[in-house]
């Protein structure tokens, strides 16, 4: 079963109201099934059906009135209190006649409200759905408007669709490939109406990302020390992601250490040190303007000596000085291998999803500077440009392995393509 079938293959169960309505509509009153029915019987049967519907509506109105009465209980209390004062000998029994009972009821109701609204931890899929809401609604609104404007499938339809996809940040290559495949599908299926291609569009987006199911999204943790090198321009959330991951892995029982190798930016060192203090993990730092490779060497030796499970290294992100950055990263790589020959086990590029196609440009440039094993996609919750994941997948074939869902300390996790595609496309078909 493919990814699309796993995500969207099952149909939702019909609502009970729809089942009842369909049953009444399909009720066979023909002469073949009931040949002996007279006109009077037919009329009485119709009246019975009407009575059933009216009773159901009446019951629903009574239930609604009951709910409204319960919601308006406070105003009713005030009126009844006045009535009790005016008519002290009234035989009506109410809570207003017993203030202690009223106070107890109020205390109990507040306790019930507190009990009914506990702080429930979000599931992984709920985090994807929440963080991808802007992307999903933005793309969905454009797609719905697009279909509303076209009554037939012609060349203008495909040109406009390609432009829509590009505006949704799925990338020029993805948009072009998808449009060409849809042209073929339209001819094959002899599709005349745009709505006939709606499901096919979503299916093709899933297939483009799936690429035969070869995701390689798994983080390659080692039995001993796992070394993770983080690169990325300043301001994309790289250091914050490292701090949140440190918290996540420590909560999982791992021994974690951080290395502040962005030594030429004092703010970066201070920020990582603050994260270390906050999540209670050690941070290796060096003197101001120190050689980043020397700080990394100290961190590697300490990690081996102290039996650290996960070592995360924060590096500089001066993309405008590509030659210097390349030389620096190559030197850091040699130092790491001097201590652990097979390290780094992961080299992550942090990308800000809100920058859209600019994130794709950064990914292309960094992939020229150093081999990348995965991407950390940050700030996905505050943007409608989550479609850039599809562009990165199609044009660079670099897997997204980590994703940031928001600002809370636990709003980061390992990327899951099924959760992502479901969160991105749910409700569009």
mmCIF file of N, CA, C and O in Angstrom, residues 117-122 126:
data_model
loop_
_atom_site.group_PDB
_atom_site.id
_atom_site.type_symbol
_atom_site.label_atom_id
_atom_site.label_comp_id
_atom_site.label_asym_id
_atom_site.label_seq_id
_atom_site.Cartn_x
_atom_site.Cartn_y
_atom_site.Cartn_z
ATOM 1 N N UNK A 117 -11.023 20.231 32.097
ATOM 2 C CA UNK A 117 -10.071 20.883 31.191
ATOM 3 C C UNK A 117 -8.635 20.700 31.664
ATOM 4 O O UNK A 117 -7.948 21.665 31.987
ATOM 5 N N UNK A 118 -8.154 19.444 31.712
ATOM 6 C CA UNK A 118 -6.767 19.220 32.102
ATOM 7 C C UNK A 118 -5.831 19.610 30.965
ATOM 8 O O UNK A 118 -6.231 19.716 29.805
ATOM 9 N N UNK A 119 -4.576 19.836 31.281
ATOM 10 C CA UNK A 119 -3.569 20.138 30.272
ATOM 11 C C UNK A 119 -3.143 18.839 29.591
ATOM 12 O O UNK A 119 -2.292 18.120 30.085
ATOM 13 N N UNK A 120 -3.784 18.551 28.451
ATOM 14 C CA UNK A 120 -3.518 17.312 27.740
ATOM 15 C C UNK A 120 -2.347 17.524 26.795
ATOM 16 O O UNK A 120 -2.308 18.488 26.026
ATOM 17 N N UNK A 121 -1.375 16.626 26.842
ATOM 18 C CA UNK A 121 -0.204 16.734 25.974
ATOM 19 C C UNK A 121 -0.592 16.398 24.537
ATOM 20 O O UNK A 121 -1.336 15.463 24.272
ATOM 21 N N UNK A 122 -0.087 17.194 23.603
ATOM 22 C CA UNK A 122 -0.392 16.991 22.198
ATOM 23 C C UNK A 122 0.247 15.707 21.681
ATOM 24 O O UNK A 122 1.366 15.370 22.044
ATOM 25 N N UNK A 126 -1.112 15.766 16.153
ATOM 26 C CA UNK A 126 -1.729 17.043 16.507
ATOM 27 C C UNK A 126 -0.736 18.190 16.349
ATOM 28 O O UNK A 126 -1.113 19.293 15.939
#
